[in-house]
Tab-separated table of C-alpha atoms in Angstrom:
chain	number	residue	atom	x	y	z
F	1	MET	CA	7.286	-14.338	-12.900
F	2	LYS	CA	7.428	-13.093	-9.320
F	3	ASN	CA	5.163	-10.305	-8.102
F	4	HIS	CA	5.656	-7.677	-5.416
F	5	THR	CA	2.807	-7.730	-2.892
F	6	PHE	CA	1.399	-5.124	-0.509
F	7	LYS	CA	-1.050	-6.405	2.101
F	8	ILE	CA	-2.791	-5.003	5.148
F	9	ILE	CA	-5.194	-6.736	7.509
F	10	ASN	CA	-7.014	-4.673	10.134
F	11	GLU	CA	-7.262	-7.145	13.013
F	12	ASP	CA	-7.840	-4.547	15.759
F	13	SER	CA	-11.274	-3.503	14.538
F	14	PHE	CA	-12.723	-7.022	14.679
F	15	GLN	CA	-11.012	-8.649	17.665
F	16	PRO	CA	-13.738	-10.921	19.075
F	17	TYR	CA	-14.675	-12.232	15.640
F	18	ASP	CA	-13.281	-14.963	13.456
F	19	THR	CA	-9.982	-13.981	11.794
F	20	GLN	CA	-11.476	-14.779	8.385
F	21	LEU	CA	-13.711	-11.710	8.719
F	22	PHE	CA	-10.909	-9.139	8.995
F	23	PRO	CA	-11.067	-6.541	6.224
F	24	SER	CA	-7.989	-6.700	4.042
F	25	VAL	CA	-6.368	-5.049	1.063
F	26	ASP	CA	-4.059	-7.162	-1.088
F	27	MET	CA	-2.303	-5.828	-4.182
F	28	SER	CA	0.229	-7.517	-6.478
F	29	ILE	CA	2.527	-5.718	-8.902
F	30	PRO	CA	4.549	-7.515	-11.606
F	31	SER	CA	8.268	-7.816	-10.850
F	32	GLU	CA	9.180	-5.911	-14.009
F	33	ALA	CA	7.382	-2.787	-12.749
F	34	SER	CA	9.564	0.320	-12.757
F	35	LEU	CA	10.227	2.359	-9.631
F	36	SER	CA	7.684	4.895	-10.883
F	37	ASP	CA	5.130	2.095	-11.333
F	38	MET	CA	5.816	0.820	-7.801
F	39	LEU	CA	5.360	4.260	-6.258
F	40	TYR	CA	2.097	4.751	-8.131
F	41	ALA	CA	0.858	1.293	-7.080
F	42	PHE	CA	1.837	1.904	-3.451
F	43	GLN	CA	0.032	5.242	-3.511
F	44	ARG	CA	-3.101	3.446	-4.728
F	45	PHE	CA	-2.577	0.815	-2.017
F	46	LEU	CA	-2.474	3.530	0.651
F	47	GLU	CA	-5.657	5.037	-0.744
F	48	ALA	CA	-7.336	1.594	-0.690
F	49	THR	CA	-6.508	1.292	3.016
F	50	GLY	CA	-8.197	4.632	3.697
F	51	TYR	CA	-5.154	6.910	3.782
F	52	VAL	CA	-5.737	10.158	1.904
F	53	LEU	CA	-2.693	11.941	0.496
F	54	PRO	CA	-2.644	15.726	0.675
F	55	GLU	CA	-4.335	17.369	-2.304
F	56	ASN	CA	-2.198	17.602	-5.473
F	57	SER	CA	0.529	15.332	-4.051
F	58	VAL	CA	2.159	12.079	-5.160
F	59	LEU	CA	4.682	9.687	-3.625
F	60	ASP	CA	8.248	10.217	-4.795
F	61	PHE	CA	11.877	9.868	-3.704
F	62	VAL	CA	13.679	13.034	-2.675
F	63	GLU	CA	17.455	13.381	-2.879
F	64	GLN	CA	19.031	14.741	0.267
F	65	ASP	CA	21.972	17.125	0.183
F	66	TYR	CA	24.434	16.399	2.953
């Protein structure tokens, strides 16, 4: 089973230090996750990295009318 992975490493905040000390967020989601599951997981990933979504909002896809 293959997982989808989101990862962020903040290297800028700790430049003179050993790369092993960089704070990181690493999240894996099973490959059978639905699109809704992926959006929810990515929203949680963003929150774990310190990003705060506007109140009462969620990630979603929006259809564009052309």
